[in-house]
Short mmCIF file of C-alpha atoms in Angstrom, two decimals:
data_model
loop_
_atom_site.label_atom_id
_atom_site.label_comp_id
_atom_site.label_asym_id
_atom_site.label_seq_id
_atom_site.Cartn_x
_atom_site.Cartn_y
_atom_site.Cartn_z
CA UNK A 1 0.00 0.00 0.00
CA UNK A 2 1.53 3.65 -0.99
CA UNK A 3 2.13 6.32 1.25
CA UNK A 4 -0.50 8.34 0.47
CA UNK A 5 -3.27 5.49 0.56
CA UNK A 6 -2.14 5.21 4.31
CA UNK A 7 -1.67 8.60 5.11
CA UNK A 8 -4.31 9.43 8.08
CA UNK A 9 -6.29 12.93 7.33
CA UNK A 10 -6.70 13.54 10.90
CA UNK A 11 -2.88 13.61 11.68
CA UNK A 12 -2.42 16.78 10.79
CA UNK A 13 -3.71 20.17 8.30
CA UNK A 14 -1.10 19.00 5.80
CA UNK A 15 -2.31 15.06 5.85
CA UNK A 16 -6.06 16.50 5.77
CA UNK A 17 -5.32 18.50 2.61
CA UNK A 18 -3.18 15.70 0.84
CA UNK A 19 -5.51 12.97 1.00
CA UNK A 20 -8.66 15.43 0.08
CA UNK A 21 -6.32 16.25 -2.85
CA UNK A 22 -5.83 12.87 -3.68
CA UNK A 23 -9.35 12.45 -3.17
CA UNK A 24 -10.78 14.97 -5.93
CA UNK A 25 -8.56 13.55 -8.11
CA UNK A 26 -9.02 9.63 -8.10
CA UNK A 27 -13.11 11.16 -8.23
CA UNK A 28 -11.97 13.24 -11.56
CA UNK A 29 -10.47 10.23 -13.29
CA UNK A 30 -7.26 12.22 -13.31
CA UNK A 31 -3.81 10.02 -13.30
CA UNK A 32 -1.32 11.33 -10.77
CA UNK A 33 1.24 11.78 -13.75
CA UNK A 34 -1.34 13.47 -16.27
CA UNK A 35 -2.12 16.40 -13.34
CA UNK A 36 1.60 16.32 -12.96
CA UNK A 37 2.26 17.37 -16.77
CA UNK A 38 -1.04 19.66 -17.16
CA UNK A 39 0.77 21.81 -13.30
CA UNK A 40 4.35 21.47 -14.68
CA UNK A 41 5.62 19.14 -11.86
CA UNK A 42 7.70 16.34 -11.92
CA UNK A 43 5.33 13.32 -10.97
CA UNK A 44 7.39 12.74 -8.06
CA UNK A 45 6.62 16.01 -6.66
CA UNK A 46 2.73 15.43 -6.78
CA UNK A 47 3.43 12.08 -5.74
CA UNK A 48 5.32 13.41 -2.32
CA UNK A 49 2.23 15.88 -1.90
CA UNK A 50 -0.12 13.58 -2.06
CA UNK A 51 1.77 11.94 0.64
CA UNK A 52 2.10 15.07 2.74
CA UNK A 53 5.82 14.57 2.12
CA UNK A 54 6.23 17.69 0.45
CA UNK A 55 4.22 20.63 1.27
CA UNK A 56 1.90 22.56 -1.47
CA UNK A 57 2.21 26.51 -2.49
CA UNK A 58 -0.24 29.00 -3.32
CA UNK A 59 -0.37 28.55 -7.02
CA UNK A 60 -1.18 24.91 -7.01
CA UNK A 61 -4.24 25.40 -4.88
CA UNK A 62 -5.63 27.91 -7.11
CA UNK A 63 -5.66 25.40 -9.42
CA UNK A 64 -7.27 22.64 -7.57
CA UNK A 65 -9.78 24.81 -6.71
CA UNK A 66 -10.17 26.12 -10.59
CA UNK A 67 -9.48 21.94 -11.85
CA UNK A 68 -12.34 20.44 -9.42
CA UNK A 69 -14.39 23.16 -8.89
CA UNK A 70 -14.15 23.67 -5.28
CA UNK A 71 -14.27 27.74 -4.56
CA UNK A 72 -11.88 28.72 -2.90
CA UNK A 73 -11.35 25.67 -1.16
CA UNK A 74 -7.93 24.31 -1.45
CA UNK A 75 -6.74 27.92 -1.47
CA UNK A 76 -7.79 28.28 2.06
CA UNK A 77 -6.61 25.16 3.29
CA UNK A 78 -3.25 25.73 2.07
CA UNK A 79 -3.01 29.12 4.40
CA UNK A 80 -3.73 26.59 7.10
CA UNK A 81 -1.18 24.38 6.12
CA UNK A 82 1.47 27.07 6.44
CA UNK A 83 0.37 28.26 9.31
CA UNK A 84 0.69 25.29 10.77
CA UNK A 85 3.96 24.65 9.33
CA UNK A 86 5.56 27.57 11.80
CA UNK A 87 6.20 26.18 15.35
CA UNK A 88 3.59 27.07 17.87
CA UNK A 89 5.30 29.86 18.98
CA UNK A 90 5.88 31.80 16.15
CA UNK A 91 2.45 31.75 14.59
CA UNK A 92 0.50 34.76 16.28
CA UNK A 93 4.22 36.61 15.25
CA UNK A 94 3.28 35.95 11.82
CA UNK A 95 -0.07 37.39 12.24
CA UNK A 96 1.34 40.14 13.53
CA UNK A 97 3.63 40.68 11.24
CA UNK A 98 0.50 40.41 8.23
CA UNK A 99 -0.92 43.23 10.35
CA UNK A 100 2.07 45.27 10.30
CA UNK A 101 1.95 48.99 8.65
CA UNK A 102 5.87 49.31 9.83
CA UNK A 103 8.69 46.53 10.12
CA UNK A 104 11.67 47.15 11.75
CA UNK A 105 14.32 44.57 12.00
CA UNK A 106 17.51 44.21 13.22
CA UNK A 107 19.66 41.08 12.25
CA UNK A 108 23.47 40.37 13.66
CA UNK A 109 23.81 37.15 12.23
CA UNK A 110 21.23 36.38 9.34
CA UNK A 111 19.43 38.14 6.42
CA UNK A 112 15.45 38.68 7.61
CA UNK A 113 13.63 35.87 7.36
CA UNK A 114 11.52 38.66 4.92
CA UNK A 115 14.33 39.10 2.24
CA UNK A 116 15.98 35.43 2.27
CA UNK A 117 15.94 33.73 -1.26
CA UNK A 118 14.93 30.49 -1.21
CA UNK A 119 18.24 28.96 -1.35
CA UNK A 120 20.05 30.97 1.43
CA UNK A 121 17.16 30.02 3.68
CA UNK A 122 17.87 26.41 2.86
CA UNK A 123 21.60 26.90 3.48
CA UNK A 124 20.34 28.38 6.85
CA UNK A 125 17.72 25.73 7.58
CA UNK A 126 20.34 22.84 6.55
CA UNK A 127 23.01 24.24 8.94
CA UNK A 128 20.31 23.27 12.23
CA UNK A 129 20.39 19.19 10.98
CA UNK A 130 16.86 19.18 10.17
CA UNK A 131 15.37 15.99 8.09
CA UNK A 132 14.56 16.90 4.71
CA UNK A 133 11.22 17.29 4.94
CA UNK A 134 10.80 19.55 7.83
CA UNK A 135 13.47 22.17 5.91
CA UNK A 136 10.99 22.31 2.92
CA UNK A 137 8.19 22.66 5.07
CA UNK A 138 10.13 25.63 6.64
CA UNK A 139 10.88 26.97 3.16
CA UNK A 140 7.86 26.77 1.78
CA UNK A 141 6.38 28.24 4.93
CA UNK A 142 9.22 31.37 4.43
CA UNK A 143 8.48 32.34 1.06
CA UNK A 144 4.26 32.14 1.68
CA UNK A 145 5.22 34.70 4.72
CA UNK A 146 7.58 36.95 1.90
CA UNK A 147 4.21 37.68 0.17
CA UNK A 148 2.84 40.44 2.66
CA UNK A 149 5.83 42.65 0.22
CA UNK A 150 3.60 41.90 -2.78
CA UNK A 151 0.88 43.66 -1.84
CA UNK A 152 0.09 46.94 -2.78
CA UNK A 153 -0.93 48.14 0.46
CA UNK A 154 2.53 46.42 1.96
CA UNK A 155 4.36 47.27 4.85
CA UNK A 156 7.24 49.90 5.09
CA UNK A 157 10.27 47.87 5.49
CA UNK A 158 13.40 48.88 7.67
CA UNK A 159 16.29 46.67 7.87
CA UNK A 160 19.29 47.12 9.36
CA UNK A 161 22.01 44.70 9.48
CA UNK A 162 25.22 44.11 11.13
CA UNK A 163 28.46 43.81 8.70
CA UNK A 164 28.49 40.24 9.93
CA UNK A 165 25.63 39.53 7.45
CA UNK A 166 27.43 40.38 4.83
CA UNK A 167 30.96 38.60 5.98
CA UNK A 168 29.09 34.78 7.39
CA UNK A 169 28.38 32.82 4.16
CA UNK A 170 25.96 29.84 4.91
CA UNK A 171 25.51 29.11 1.23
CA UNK A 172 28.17 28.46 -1.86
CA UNK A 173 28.91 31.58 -3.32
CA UNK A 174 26.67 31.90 -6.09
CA UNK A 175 23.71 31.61 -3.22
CA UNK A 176 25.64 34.87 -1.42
CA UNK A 177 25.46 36.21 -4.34
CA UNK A 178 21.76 35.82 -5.49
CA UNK A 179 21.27 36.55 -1.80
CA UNK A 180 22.88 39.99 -1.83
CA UNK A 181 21.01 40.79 -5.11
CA UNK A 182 17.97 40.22 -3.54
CA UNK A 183 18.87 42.84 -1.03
CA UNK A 184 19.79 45.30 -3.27
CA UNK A 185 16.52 45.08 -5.75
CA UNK A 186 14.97 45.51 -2.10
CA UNK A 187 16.51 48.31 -2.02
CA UNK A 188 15.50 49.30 -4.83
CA UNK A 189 11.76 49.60 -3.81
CA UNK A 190 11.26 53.20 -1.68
CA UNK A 191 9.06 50.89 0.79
CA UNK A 192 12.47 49.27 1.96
CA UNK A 193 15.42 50.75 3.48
CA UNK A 194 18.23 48.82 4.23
CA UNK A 195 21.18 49.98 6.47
CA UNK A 196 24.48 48.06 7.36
CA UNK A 197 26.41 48.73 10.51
CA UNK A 198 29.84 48.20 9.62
CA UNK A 199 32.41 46.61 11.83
CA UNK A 200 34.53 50.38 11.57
CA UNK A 201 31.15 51.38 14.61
CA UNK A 202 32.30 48.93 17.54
CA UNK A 203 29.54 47.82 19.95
CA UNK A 204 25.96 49.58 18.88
CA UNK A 205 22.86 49.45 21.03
CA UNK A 206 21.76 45.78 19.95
CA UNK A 207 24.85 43.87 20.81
CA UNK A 208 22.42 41.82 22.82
CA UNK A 209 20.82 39.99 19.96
CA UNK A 210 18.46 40.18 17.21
CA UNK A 211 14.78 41.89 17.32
CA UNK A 212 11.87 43.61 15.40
CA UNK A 213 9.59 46.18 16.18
CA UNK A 214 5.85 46.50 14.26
CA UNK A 215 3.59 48.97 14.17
CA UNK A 216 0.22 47.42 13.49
CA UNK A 217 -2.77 48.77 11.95
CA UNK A 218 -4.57 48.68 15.01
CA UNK A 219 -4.06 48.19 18.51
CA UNK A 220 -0.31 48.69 20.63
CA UNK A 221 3.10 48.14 19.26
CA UNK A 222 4.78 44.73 19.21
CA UNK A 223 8.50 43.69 20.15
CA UNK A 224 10.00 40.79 18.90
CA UNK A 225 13.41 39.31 20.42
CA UNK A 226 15.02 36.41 18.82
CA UNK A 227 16.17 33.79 20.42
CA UNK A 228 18.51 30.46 20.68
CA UNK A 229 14.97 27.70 21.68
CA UNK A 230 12.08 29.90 20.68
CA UNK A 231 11.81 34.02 20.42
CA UNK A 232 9.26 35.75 22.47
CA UNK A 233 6.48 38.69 21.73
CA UNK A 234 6.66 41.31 23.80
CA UNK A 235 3.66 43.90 24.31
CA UNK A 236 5.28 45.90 27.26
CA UNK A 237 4.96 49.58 26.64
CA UNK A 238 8.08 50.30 28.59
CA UNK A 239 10.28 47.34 26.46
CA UNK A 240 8.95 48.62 23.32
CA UNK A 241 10.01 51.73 23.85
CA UNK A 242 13.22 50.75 24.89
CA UNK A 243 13.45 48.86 21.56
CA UNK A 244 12.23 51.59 19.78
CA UNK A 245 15.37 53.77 21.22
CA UNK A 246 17.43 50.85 20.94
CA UNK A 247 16.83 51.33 16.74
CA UNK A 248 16.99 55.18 16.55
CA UNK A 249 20.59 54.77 17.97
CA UNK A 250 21.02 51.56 15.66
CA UNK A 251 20.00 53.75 12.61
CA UNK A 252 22.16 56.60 13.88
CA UNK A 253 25.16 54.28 13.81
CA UNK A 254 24.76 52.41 10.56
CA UNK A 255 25.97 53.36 7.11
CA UNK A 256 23.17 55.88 5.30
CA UNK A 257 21.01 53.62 3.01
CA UNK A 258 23.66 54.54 -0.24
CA UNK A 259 26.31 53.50 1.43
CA UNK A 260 25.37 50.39 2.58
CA UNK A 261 23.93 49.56 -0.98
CA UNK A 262 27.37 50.18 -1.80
CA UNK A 263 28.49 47.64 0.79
CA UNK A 264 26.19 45.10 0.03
CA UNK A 265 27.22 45.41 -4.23
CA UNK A 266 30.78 45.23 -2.89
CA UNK A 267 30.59 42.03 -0.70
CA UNK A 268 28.86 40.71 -3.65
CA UNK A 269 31.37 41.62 -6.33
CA UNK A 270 33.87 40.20 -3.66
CA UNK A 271 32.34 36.24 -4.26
CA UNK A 272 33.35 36.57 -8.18
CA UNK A 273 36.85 37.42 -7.94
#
């Protein structure tokens, strides 16, 4: 018996969706490896989601949904599955982060989870010895949350980043390099401002760790502090505003946003030599 025959809907969001997916089809008359063709995926792939060993994206619920005539169906299932995908404690983070008008981040270590390609966040993900599946489940999961930059009505975007972004290379050098092109066409955008503190500064006012700070639509500000088991939401008036100092003095110390474009273009130019 396959995987996907014995795959239990109740287990989980992803298992429900899989075998309902699996479901319409067989009900269609569709062959696994004719849907596979018609969604340009390798049979494999389809196979793997069927078996909730690969998680779906956006696009290929739409087209469930269009294919068996279900709504909106599969499209809101899938925002489910990611959700689900995050751990427990980062979830209502996420949400927050959706509700965002203003995203500040600092990072000492990492590019934001917001501007990672795809396969720096792998690099990133592999480095923690995770199985297989969980790290596409994670990536999958990143690049769904990347999607609140799409909209029209987005989020302004500050970043600022320690030089030791730039310097630690998780990924081969053509994935630094795609990486710090991503960075720069976020630049690019006048939503996004990206600063780089450059080791030149010294200590700076977040020597402590990594953090953001959102301004939501509605309702009080929201701190977010990294770190190493799980990070941890903070709604404290008096920590937020500490935080909120905490980046003015950040900002005050970095490069302006030219020059550390210039920084970033240079570490990048630095991998093809």
């Amino acid at each position: 018996m396959s995987a996907a025959a014995e795959l239990d809907p109740t287990s989980s969001v992803l298992a429900f969706y899989a075998t309902d997916l699996r479901r319409r089809r067989e009900e269609a008359g569709i062959a696994q490896r004719a849907l596979a063709k018609d969604w340009h995926m390798a049979p494999s792939l389809l196979n793997k989601i069927e078996a909730a060993k690969r998680m779906p994206n956006l696009e290929m619920s739409e087209w469930a949904d269009d294919l068996f005539g279900s709504g909106d169906h599969f499209t809101r299932l899938f925002k489910l599955v990611i959700k689900y995908a995050y751990p427990t404690w980062f979830r209502p983070y996420v949400e927050f982060e959706e509700a965002s008008t203003f995203i500040r981040s600092f990072e000492n270590q990492l590019v934001t989870g917001l501007l990672q390609t795809e396969d720096y966040a792998r690099a990133v993900l592999n480095a923690g010895r995770l199985s297989h599946d969980r790290v596409e489940e994670l990536i999958v999961a990143r690049m769904e949350r990347q999607r609140i930059l799409d909209r029209d009505n987005r989020a302004k975007l500050w970043v600022v980043l320690d030089e030791n972004v730039l310097r630690r290379h998780p990924g081969r050098p053509d994935v630094m390099r795609a990486q710090f092109q991503r960075l720069l066409d976020a630049a690019d955008d006048p939503r996004t401002v990206i600063q780089v503190i450059p080791y030149s500064v010294g200590a700076h006012a977040a020597m402590a760790g990594p953090f953001a700070a959102l301004t939501l639509d509605e309702g009080p500000d929201v701190l977010y502090v990294d770190g190493f088991v799980q990070g941890q939401i903070i709604v404290d008036p008096a920590d937020v505003k500490a935080a909120d100092h905490a980046y003015d003095l950040l900002m005050a110390t970095a490069l302006s946003p030219d020059a550390s474009v210039d920084l970033i273009a240079s570490a990048a130019k630095e991998l093809s030599r």
